[in-house]
mmCIF file of C-alpha atoms in Angstrom:
data_model
loop_
_atom_site.group_PDB
_atom_site.id
_atom_site.type_symbol
_atom_site.label_atom_id
_atom_site.label_comp_id
_atom_site.label_asym_id
_atom_site.label_seq_id
_atom_site.Cartn_x
_atom_site.Cartn_y
_atom_site.Cartn_z
ATOM 1 C CA MET A 191 -68.162 129.438 140.054
ATOM 2 C CA ASN A 192 -68.395 125.928 138.632
ATOM 3 C CA LYS A 193 -70.773 124.975 141.390
ATOM 4 C CA LEU A 194 -73.101 127.844 140.445
ATOM 5 C CA LYS A 195 -73.118 126.761 136.812
ATOM 6 C CA SER A 196 -73.986 123.191 137.738
ATOM 7 C CA VAL A 197 -76.897 124.414 139.870
ATOM 8 C CA PHE A 198 -78.235 126.603 137.083
ATOM 9 C CA LYS A 199 -77.900 123.754 134.579
ATOM 10 C CA LYS A 200 -79.705 121.389 136.901
ATOM 11 C CA LYS A 201 -82.526 123.880 137.372
ATOM 12 C CA ARG A 202 -82.851 124.362 133.645
ATOM 13 C CA GLU A 203 -82.977 120.620 133.084
ATOM 14 C CA GLN A 204 -85.724 120.342 135.665
ATOM 15 C CA GLU A 205 -87.742 123.023 133.883
ATOM 16 C CA VAL A 206 -87.424 121.396 130.476
ATOM 17 C CA LEU A 207 -88.179 117.984 131.955
ATOM 18 C CA PHE A 208 -91.275 119.366 133.660
ATOM 19 C CA VAL A 209 -92.608 120.774 130.411
ATOM 20 C CA SER A 210 -91.707 117.769 128.250
ATOM 21 C CA LYS A 211 -93.083 115.165 130.634
ATOM 22 C CA ASP A 212 -96.376 117.020 131.081
ATOM 23 C CA PHE A 213 -96.689 117.376 127.362
ATOM 24 C CA TYR A 214 -95.685 113.917 126.199
ATOM 25 C CA ASP A 215 -95.775 111.501 129.144
ATOM 26 C CA PRO A 216 -99.302 110.343 130.046
ATOM 27 C CA SER A 217 -98.007 108.736 133.238
ATOM 28 C CA SER A 218 -96.405 111.953 134.443
ATOM 29 C CA LYS A 219 -96.922 112.643 138.145
ATOM 30 C CA ALA A 220 -96.559 116.397 137.742
ATOM 31 C CA THR A 221 -98.762 118.249 140.101
ATOM 32 C CA SER A 222 -101.064 120.994 138.904
ATOM 33 C CA SER A 223 -103.963 122.968 140.192
ATOM 34 C CA SER A 224 -107.424 121.415 140.342
ATOM 35 C CA ASN A 225 -108.728 124.145 138.024
ATOM 36 C CA SER A 226 -106.374 123.260 135.161
ATOM 37 C CA PRO A 227 -107.858 121.392 132.160
ATOM 38 C CA PRO A 228 -106.929 117.732 131.753
ATOM 39 C CA VAL A 229 -103.765 116.802 129.955
ATOM 40 C CA VAL A 230 -104.363 115.404 126.465
ATOM 41 C CA PRO A 231 -101.748 112.729 125.785
ATOM 42 C CA ARG A 232 -100.520 112.362 122.264
ATOM 43 C CA GLU A 233 -97.456 111.008 120.530
ATOM 44 C CA SER A 234 -95.086 113.375 118.832
ATOM 45 C CA LYS A 235 -93.263 112.843 115.625
ATOM 46 C CA VAL A 236 -90.627 115.354 116.804
ATOM 47 C CA PHE A 237 -89.653 114.437 120.373
ATOM 48 C CA ASN A 238 -88.120 111.139 121.356
ATOM 49 C CA HIS A 239 -87.751 110.692 125.146
ATOM 50 C CA SER A 240 -84.931 108.230 124.731
ATOM 51 C CA THR A 241 -82.817 110.656 122.718
ATOM 52 C CA TRP A 242 -84.039 113.941 124.225
ATOM 53 C CA PHE A 243 -80.873 114.797 126.037
ATOM 54 C CA GLU A 244 -78.501 112.815 123.878
ATOM 55 C CA ASN A 245 -79.601 114.309 120.493
ATOM 56 C CA PRO A 246 -81.163 117.759 120.825
ATOM 57 C CA GLN A 247 -80.881 118.237 117.043
ATOM 58 C CA SER A 248 -83.674 115.627 116.550
ATOM 59 C CA ILE A 249 -86.204 118.341 117.339
ATOM 60 C CA GLY A 250 -84.686 120.710 114.856
ATOM 61 C CA MET A 251 -82.684 122.746 117.386
ATOM 62 C CA GLN A 252 -79.170 123.801 116.623
ATOM 63 C CA GLY A 253 -78.268 123.882 120.304
ATOM 64 C CA TRP A 254 -79.581 124.805 123.681
ATOM 65 C CA PRO A 255 -80.244 128.462 124.314
ATOM 66 C CA SER A 256 -77.699 130.237 126.470
ATOM 67 C CA ARG A 257 -80.374 131.663 128.752
ATOM 68 C CA ALA A 258 -83.637 130.675 130.375
ATOM 69 C CA PRO A 259 -86.950 130.935 128.496
ATOM 70 C CA PRO A 260 -88.563 134.364 128.533
ATOM 71 C CA ASP A 261 -91.479 135.079 130.774
ATOM 72 C CA PRO A 262 -94.948 134.614 129.232
ATOM 73 C CA PRO A 263 -97.330 137.536 128.761
ATOM 74 C CA ALA A 264 -99.097 139.095 131.723
ATOM 75 C CA GLN A 265 -102.585 137.762 130.820
ATOM 76 C CA ALA A 266 -101.326 134.191 131.336
ATOM 77 C CA THR A 267 -100.578 134.802 135.071
ATOM 78 C CA GLN A 268 -104.185 134.322 136.164
ATOM 79 C CA ALA A 269 -105.222 131.680 138.617
ATOM 80 C CA SER A 270 -107.056 129.631 136.004
ATOM 81 C CA GLY A 271 -105.630 128.408 132.702
ATOM 82 C CA GLU A 272 -106.377 130.569 129.633
ATOM 83 C CA ALA A 273 -105.201 130.737 126.058
ATOM 84 C CA GLY A 274 -102.494 133.254 125.410
ATOM 85 C CA MET A 275 -100.449 134.220 122.393
ATOM 86 C CA PHE A 276 -98.295 131.121 122.666
ATOM 87 C CA GLY A 277 -100.877 128.509 123.723
ATOM 88 C CA TYR A 278 -102.496 127.402 126.966
ATOM 89 C CA TYR A 279 -100.736 128.199 130.191
ATOM 90 C CA ALA A 280 -101.028 126.342 133.462
ATOM 91 C CA PRO A 281 -102.297 128.135 136.560
ATOM 92 C CA LEU A 282 -99.826 129.387 139.112
ATOM 93 C CA ALA A 283 -98.595 126.827 141.600
ATOM 94 C CA SER A 284 -98.513 127.623 145.278
ATOM 95 C CA THR A 285 -94.743 127.042 145.474
ATOM 96 C CA ASN A 286 -93.786 128.812 142.249
ATOM 97 C CA THR A 287 -94.978 132.245 141.121
ATOM 98 C CA GLU A 288 -93.573 131.943 137.631
ATOM 99 C CA PRO A 289 -95.967 130.896 134.853
ATOM 100 C CA ARG A 290 -95.224 127.600 133.294
ATOM 101 C CA MET A 291 -96.223 126.432 129.813
ATOM 102 C CA THR A 292 -98.023 123.119 129.783
ATOM 103 C CA ALA A 293 -98.810 120.672 127.022
ATOM 104 C CA GLN A 294 -102.575 121.017 127.316
ATOM 105 C CA ARG A 295 -104.439 120.788 123.978
ATOM 106 C CA PRO A 296 -107.302 123.301 123.464
ATOM 107 C CA PRO A 297 -110.791 121.948 122.854
ATOM 108 C CA ALA A 298 -110.702 123.080 119.243
ATOM 109 C CA GLU A 299 -107.950 122.768 116.712
ATOM 110 C CA LEU A 300 -105.822 125.866 116.617
ATOM 111 C CA GLY A 301 -103.715 124.907 113.654
ATOM 112 C CA PRO A 302 -100.424 123.127 113.019
ATOM 113 C CA GLU A 303 -97.689 122.974 115.672
ATOM 114 C CA ARG A 304 -95.125 125.732 115.855
ATOM 115 C CA GLN A 305 -91.715 125.487 117.656
ATOM 116 C CA THR A 306 -90.187 128.615 119.039
ATOM 117 C CA VAL A 307 -86.493 129.339 119.181
ATOM 118 C CA THR A 308 -86.560 128.539 122.893
ATOM 119 C CA GLY A 309 -87.784 125.003 122.231
ATOM 120 C CA HIS A 310 -91.420 125.556 123.228
ATOM 121 C CA ILE A 311 -93.997 123.613 121.198
ATOM 122 C CA ILE A 312 -97.121 125.728 120.776
ATOM 123 C CA ASN A 313 -100.274 125.671 118.667
ATOM 124 C CA MET A 314 -101.110 128.857 116.848
ATOM 125 C CA PRO A 315 -103.920 129.488 114.364
ATOM 126 C CA GLU A 316 -102.699 129.194 110.854
ATOM 127 C CA TYR A 317 -102.525 132.617 109.305
ATOM 128 C CA ILE A 318 -104.348 132.817 105.992
ATOM 129 C CA PRO A 319 -103.645 136.120 104.306
ATOM 130 C CA TYR A 320 -106.448 137.966 102.582
ATOM 131 C CA GLN A 321 -106.499 137.185 98.898
ATOM 132 C CA PRO A 322 -108.775 139.602 97.040
ATOM 133 C CA ALA A 323 -108.152 137.917 93.712
ATOM 134 C CA ALA A 324 -109.244 134.523 95.089
ATOM 135 C CA ASP A 325 -112.305 136.070 96.760
ATOM 136 C CA ASP A 326 -113.229 137.818 93.548
ATOM 137 C CA ARG A 327 -112.779 134.577 91.672
ATOM 138 C CA VAL A 328 -115.012 132.735 94.142
ATOM 139 C CA ARG A 329 -117.569 135.519 93.948
ATOM 140 C CA ALA A 330 -117.376 135.490 90.142
ATOM 141 C CA GLU A 331 -117.766 131.705 90.096
ATOM 142 C CA GLU A 332 -120.792 131.962 92.394
ATOM 143 C CA ASN A 333 -122.306 134.696 90.220
ATOM 144 C CA ALA A 334 -121.628 132.625 87.116
ATOM 145 C CA ARG A 335 -123.204 129.600 88.781
ATOM 146 C CA GLN A 336 -126.280 131.628 89.712
ATOM 147 C CA GLU A 337 -126.459 133.055 86.194
ATOM 148 C CA ARG A 338 -126.213 129.560 84.712
ATOM 149 C CA ALA A 339 -128.932 128.337 87.070
ATOM 150 C CA ALA A 340 -131.127 131.315 86.143
ATOM 151 C CA ALA A 341 -130.468 130.730 82.444
ATOM 152 C CA GLN A 342 -131.311 127.055 82.810
ATOM 153 C CA GLU A 343 -134.503 127.986 84.680
ATOM 154 C CA ASN A 344 -135.429 130.447 81.941
ATOM 155 C CA ILE A 345 -134.737 127.817 79.320
ATOM 156 C CA ARG A 346 -136.887 125.340 81.245
ATOM 157 C CA ARG A 347 -139.719 127.873 81.549
ATOM 158 C CA ASP A 348 -139.457 128.784 77.867
ATOM 159 C CA ARG A 349 -139.493 125.104 76.915
ATOM 160 C CA LEU A 350 -142.517 124.518 79.150
ATOM 161 C CA ALA A 351 -144.289 127.546 77.638
ATOM 162 C CA ASP A 352 -143.473 126.302 74.125
ATOM 163 C CA GLU A 353 -144.776 122.844 74.993
ATOM 164 C CA GLN A 354 -147.981 124.315 76.420
ATOM 165 C CA ALA A 355 -148.439 126.543 73.349
ATOM 166 C CA GLN A 356 -147.787 123.564 71.072
ATOM 167 C CA ALA A 357 -150.338 121.523 73.028
ATOM 168 C CA ARG A 358 -152.876 124.349 72.701
ATOM 169 C CA ARG A 359 -152.230 124.589 68.967
ATOM 170 C CA GLU A 360 -152.591 120.838 68.593
ATOM 171 C CA ARG A 361 -155.861 120.878 70.554
ATOM 172 C CA ALA A 362 -157.170 123.756 68.422
ATOM 173 C CA ALA A 363 -156.150 121.946 65.237
ATOM 174 C CA GLU A 364 -157.800 118.745 66.481
ATOM 175 C CA GLU A 365 -160.993 120.644 67.313
ATOM 176 C CA GLU A 366 -160.906 122.325 63.899
ATOM 177 C CA ARG A 367 -160.457 118.935 62.201
ATOM 178 C CA ALA A 368 -163.349 117.510 64.222
ATOM 179 C CA GLN A 369 -165.558 120.477 63.311
ATOM 180 C CA GLN A 370 -164.539 120.154 59.657
ATOM 181 C CA GLN A 371 -165.401 116.446 59.736
ATOM 182 C CA ASP A 372 -168.753 117.254 61.347
ATOM 183 C CA ARG A 373 -169.470 119.860 58.670
ATOM 184 C CA LEU A 374 -168.520 117.418 55.904
ATOM 185 C CA ALA A 375 -170.682 114.722 57.478
ATOM 186 C CA ALA A 376 -173.605 117.163 57.734
ATOM 187 C CA GLN A 377 -173.106 118.161 54.090
ATOM 188 C CA ARG A 378 -173.025 114.498 53.048
ATOM 189 C CA ARG A 379 -176.195 113.797 55.014
ATOM 190 C CA ALA A 380 -177.941 116.828 53.515
ATOM 191 C CA LYS A 381 -176.816 115.804 50.032
ATOM 192 C CA GLN A 382 -178.048 112.271 50.652
ATOM 193 C CA ARG A 383 -181.399 113.611 51.871
ATOM 194 C CA ASN A 384 -181.717 115.860 48.823
ATOM 195 C CA LEU A 385 -180.828 112.946 46.554
ATOM 196 C CA GLU A 386 -183.368 110.731 48.228
ATOM 197 C CA ALA A 387 -185.982 113.481 48.051
ATOM 198 C CA ALA A 388 -185.235 114.003 44.344
ATOM 199 C CA GLU A 389 -185.473 110.272 43.711
ATOM 200 C CA GLU A 390 -188.748 110.102 45.616
ATOM 201 C CA LYS A 391 -190.116 113.088 43.686
ATOM 202 C CA GLU A 392 -189.054 111.556 40.396
ATOM 203 C CA LYS A 393 -190.665 108.300 41.413
ATOM 204 C CA GLN A 394 -193.900 110.044 42.323
ATOM 205 C CA GLU A 395 -193.884 111.995 39.064
ATOM 206 C CA ARG A 396 -193.249 108.816 37.141
ATOM 207 C CA LEU A 397 -196.119 107.091 38.936
ATOM 208 C CA ALA A 398 -198.373 110.082 38.309
ATOM 209 C CA ALA A 399 -197.424 110.101 34.640
ATOM 210 C CA GLU A 400 -198.115 106.412 34.477
ATOM 211 C CA GLU A 401 -201.467 106.916 36.141
ATOM 212 C CA VAL A 402 -202.285 109.743 33.731
ATOM 213 C CA LEU A 403 -201.277 107.571 30.811
ATOM 214 C CA ILE A 404 -203.426 104.768 32.111
ATOM 215 C CA PHE A 405 -206.308 107.182 32.575
ATOM 216 C CA ARG A 406 -205.837 108.555 29.090
ATOM 217 C CA LYS A 407 -205.765 105.077 27.651
ATOM 218 C CA GLN A 408 -208.929 104.288 29.498
ATOM 219 C CA ASN A 409 -210.527 107.469 28.138
ATOM 220 C CA ALA A 410 -209.244 106.732 24.661
ATOM 221 C CA SER A 411 -210.978 103.464 24.295
ATOM 222 C CA VAL A 412 -213.718 102.914 21.729
ATOM 223 C CA LYS A 413 -216.210 102.467 24.506
ATOM 224 C CA ASN A 414 -215.248 105.843 25.935
ATOM 225 C CA VAL A 415 -215.629 107.487 22.541
ATOM 226 C CA ARG A 416 -219.172 106.162 22.358
ATOM 227 C CA HIS A 417 -219.765 107.476 25.849
ATOM 228 C CA VAL A 418 -218.606 110.924 24.760
ATOM 229 C CA ARG A 419 -220.993 110.806 21.836
ATOM 230 C CA ASP A 420 -223.875 110.023 24.183
ATOM 231 C CA LEU A 421 -222.820 112.921 26.401
ATOM 232 C CA ILE A 422 -222.779 115.272 23.440
ATOM 233 C CA ARG A 423 -226.294 114.231 22.496
ATOM 234 C CA GLU A 424 -227.491 114.771 26.046
ATOM 235 C CA LYS A 425 -225.840 118.173 26.146
ATOM 236 C CA TYR A 426 -227.457 119.179 22.923
ATOM 237 C CA ARG A 427 -230.872 118.088 24.180
ATOM 238 C CA LEU A 428 -230.535 120.045 27.383
ATOM 239 C CA ASP A 429 -229.358 123.137 25.510
ATOM 240 C CA ILE A 430 -232.417 123.004 23.256
ATOM 241 C CA GLU A 431 -234.697 122.615 26.245
ATOM 242 C CA VAL A 432 -233.128 125.509 28.094
ATOM 243 C CA TRP A 433 -233.139 127.770 25.076
ATOM 244 C CA ARG A 434 -236.701 126.934 24.236
ATOM 245 C CA ARG A 435 -237.966 127.992 27.615
ATOM 246 C CA LYS A 436 -235.879 131.111 28.000
ATOM 247 C CA ARG A 437 -238.903 133.459 28.121
ATOM 248 C CA VAL A 438 -240.809 131.764 30.922
ATOM 249 C CA GLN A 439 -241.787 133.557 34.068
ATOM 250 C CA VAL A 440 -239.364 133.992 36.893
ATOM 251 C CA ASP A 441 -241.183 131.664 39.246
ATOM 252 C CA ALA A 442 -240.884 128.806 36.700
ATOM 253 C CA ARG A 443 -237.170 129.159 36.002
ATOM 254 C CA PHE A 444 -236.026 126.527 38.567
ATOM 255 C CA LYS A 445 -236.572 123.744 36.059
ATOM 256 C CA ILE A 446 -234.524 125.603 33.444
ATOM 257 C CA GLU A 447 -231.712 126.229 35.924
ATOM 258 C CA GLU A 448 -231.546 122.554 36.796
ATOM 259 C CA ASP A 449 -231.234 121.580 33.134
ATOM 260 C CA ALA A 450 -228.614 124.301 32.632
ATOM 261 C CA ARG A 451 -226.489 122.925 35.509
ATOM 262 C CA LYS A 452 -226.686 119.442 33.993
ATOM 263 C CA ALA A 453 -225.666 120.787 30.598
ATOM 264 C CA ASP A 454 -222.673 122.630 32.068
ATOM 265 C CA ALA A 455 -221.523 119.511 33.924
ATOM 266 C CA ILE A 456 -221.770 117.409 30.807
ATOM 267 C CA LEU A 457 -219.792 119.987 28.815
ATOM 268 C CA GLU A 458 -216.978 120.076 31.403
ATOM 269 C CA GLU A 459 -216.818 116.285 31.424
ATOM 270 C CA ILE A 460 -216.649 116.153 27.646
ATOM 271 C CA VAL A 461 -213.834 118.725 27.572
ATOM 272 C CA SER A 462 -211.812 116.889 30.232
ATOM 273 C CA ILE A 463 -212.156 113.575 28.424
ATOM 274 C CA VAL A 464 -211.384 114.865 24.961
ATOM 275 C CA SER A 465 -208.364 116.866 26.143
ATOM 276 C CA ASP A 466 -206.534 113.599 26.922
ATOM 277 C CA TRP A 467 -207.065 112.157 23.504
ATOM 278 C CA ASP A 468 -203.986 111.883 21.361
ATOM 279 C CA ASN A 469 -202.551 109.737 18.643
ATOM 280 C CA ASP A 470 -200.317 107.759 20.998
ATOM 281 C CA VAL A 471 -203.121 106.600 23.288
ATOM 282 C CA PHE A 472 -205.239 104.941 20.605
ATOM 283 C CA ASP A 473 -204.429 101.435 19.513
ATOM 284 C CA THR A 474 -205.355 101.764 15.824
ATOM 285 C CA PRO A 475 -205.435 104.649 13.330
ATOM 286 C CA GLU A 476 -209.146 104.136 12.681
ATOM 287 C CA GLU A 477 -209.944 104.774 16.347
ATOM 288 C CA TRP A 478 -207.818 107.916 16.297
ATOM 289 C CA GLU A 479 -209.624 109.285 13.191
ATOM 290 C CA MET A 480 -213.004 108.767 14.839
ATOM 291 C CA ALA A 481 -211.821 110.444 18.051
ATOM 292 C CA GLU A 482 -210.135 113.295 16.199
ATOM 293 C CA GLU A 483 -213.383 114.185 14.463
ATOM 294 C CA ILE A 484 -215.096 114.539 17.827
ATOM 295 C CA LYS A 485 -212.143 116.374 19.415
ATOM 296 C CA ASN A 486 -212.103 119.074 16.735
ATOM 297 C CA GLY A 487 -215.688 120.074 17.613
ATOM 298 C CA ILE A 488 -215.015 120.378 21.346
ATOM 299 C CA PRO A 489 -213.350 123.466 22.848
ATOM 300 C CA LYS A 490 -209.965 122.908 24.488
ATOM 301 C CA LEU A 491 -209.236 123.357 28.150
ATOM 302 C CA ASP A 492 -207.201 126.532 27.626
ATOM 303 C CA GLU A 493 -209.919 128.117 25.447
ATOM 304 C CA PRO A 494 -212.937 129.965 26.927
ATOM 305 C CA TYR A 495 -216.297 128.364 26.420
ATOM 306 C CA VAL A 496 -219.754 129.527 27.366
ATOM 307 C CA LEU A 497 -221.603 128.025 30.288
ATOM 308 C CA TRP A 498 -225.218 128.542 31.294
ATOM 309 C CA ARG A 499 -224.273 129.544 34.844
ATOM 310 C CA THR A 500 -222.199 132.466 33.596
ATOM 311 C CA SER A 501 -224.541 133.430 30.769
ATOM 312 C CA PRO A 502 -228.136 132.364 31.471
ATOM 313 C CA PRO A 503 -230.664 132.326 28.646
ATOM 314 C CA TRP A 504 -232.658 135.234 30.048
ATOM 315 C CA ASP A 505 -229.625 137.524 30.051
ATOM 316 C CA PRO A 506 -230.498 140.632 27.907
ATOM 317 C CA SER A 507 -227.277 140.450 25.946
ATOM 318 C CA ARG A 508 -227.874 136.808 25.193
ATOM 319 C CA LEU A 509 -231.525 137.470 24.185
ATOM 320 C CA GLU A 510 -230.406 140.166 21.779
ATOM 321 C CA ARG A 511 -227.794 137.905 20.277
ATOM 322 C CA SER A 512 -230.296 135.054 19.918
ATOM 323 C CA SER A 513 -232.794 137.335 18.186
ATOM 324 C CA GLN A 514 -230.142 138.406 15.715
ATOM 325 C CA ILE A 515 -229.309 134.791 14.995
ATOM 326 C CA ALA A 516 -232.988 133.969 14.511
ATOM 327 C CA HIS A 517 -233.506 136.918 12.171
ATOM 328 C CA ALA A 518 -230.494 135.829 10.132
ATOM 329 C CA ASP A 519 -231.811 132.295 9.969
ATOM 330 C CA GLY A 520 -235.196 133.560 8.815
ATOM 331 C CA GLN A 521 -233.663 135.625 6.024
ATOM 332 C CA TYR A 522 -231.573 132.633 4.977
ATOM 333 C CA ASN A 523 -234.613 130.411 4.896
ATOM 334 C CA SER A 524 -236.644 132.968 2.949
ATOM 335 C CA VAL A 525 -233.979 133.351 0.343
ATOM 336 C CA ASN A 526 -233.627 129.628 -0.073
#
């Protein structure tokens, strides 16, 4: 009986040694199939080869189990190594049909190490339970972030629109100011032109008045008064000649018409000269008295006066009037 126990204990020690050396000893000479993945050596913070058998409690075990490790699941008994519930399993050896757990590390991290009650060190994915409150919080934070980003984008767009509107208003105001300045400048130029035109007109009127005054002074001289007297005498002579020959034949009237035209021209010249005579254009009062006597006997420009061209001497109305005047003169002479 004791011999059987020692055999079983030795077999169990061989099994544990096989697993531990493959898992932790890079220089292990354990044989495996050519299809098995390479062993990834690593140091453990749990196992210590020097104290493995002396201090089993160093790996957190309260004692060795009283029986052999359980068999692995059926899917781990394939010819090639695959990942099972408890980690990667080695392929079946030709001399042993029982599956053996090896210390092969998977290509990707499967999570922190887990130690079973049988002493096996396995890697299992860390279980993260579903947390609806955390997911809702993350979703709410993402929605809030998107809302903040959208609000910031709206604020940016509104600010850009306000800046563009402000720029348009400023441009419109600047154009309005420029147009107002142009209108004011045009008004100033027009006012300046009107002022210059008024000054030029006043200057011309002043020059014309001065010329008229000079002309009047020239006509108001004593020499000009004598000239007017000579003109009056010539006019009187022509009038007598025309009136005397008023009853001539029609074919002889050309000489009378010529004298009548001369008489009319002399009368118009006398009227134009005398109309400019005034007290302020004569140098002395004596000259003005002599000119005033002549001016009173001459019709004014605004008064109608008779001309030979409008009332020829052979006009019937004028003949009748002249006969009446002659009859009255004859009666006056007979009485006296």
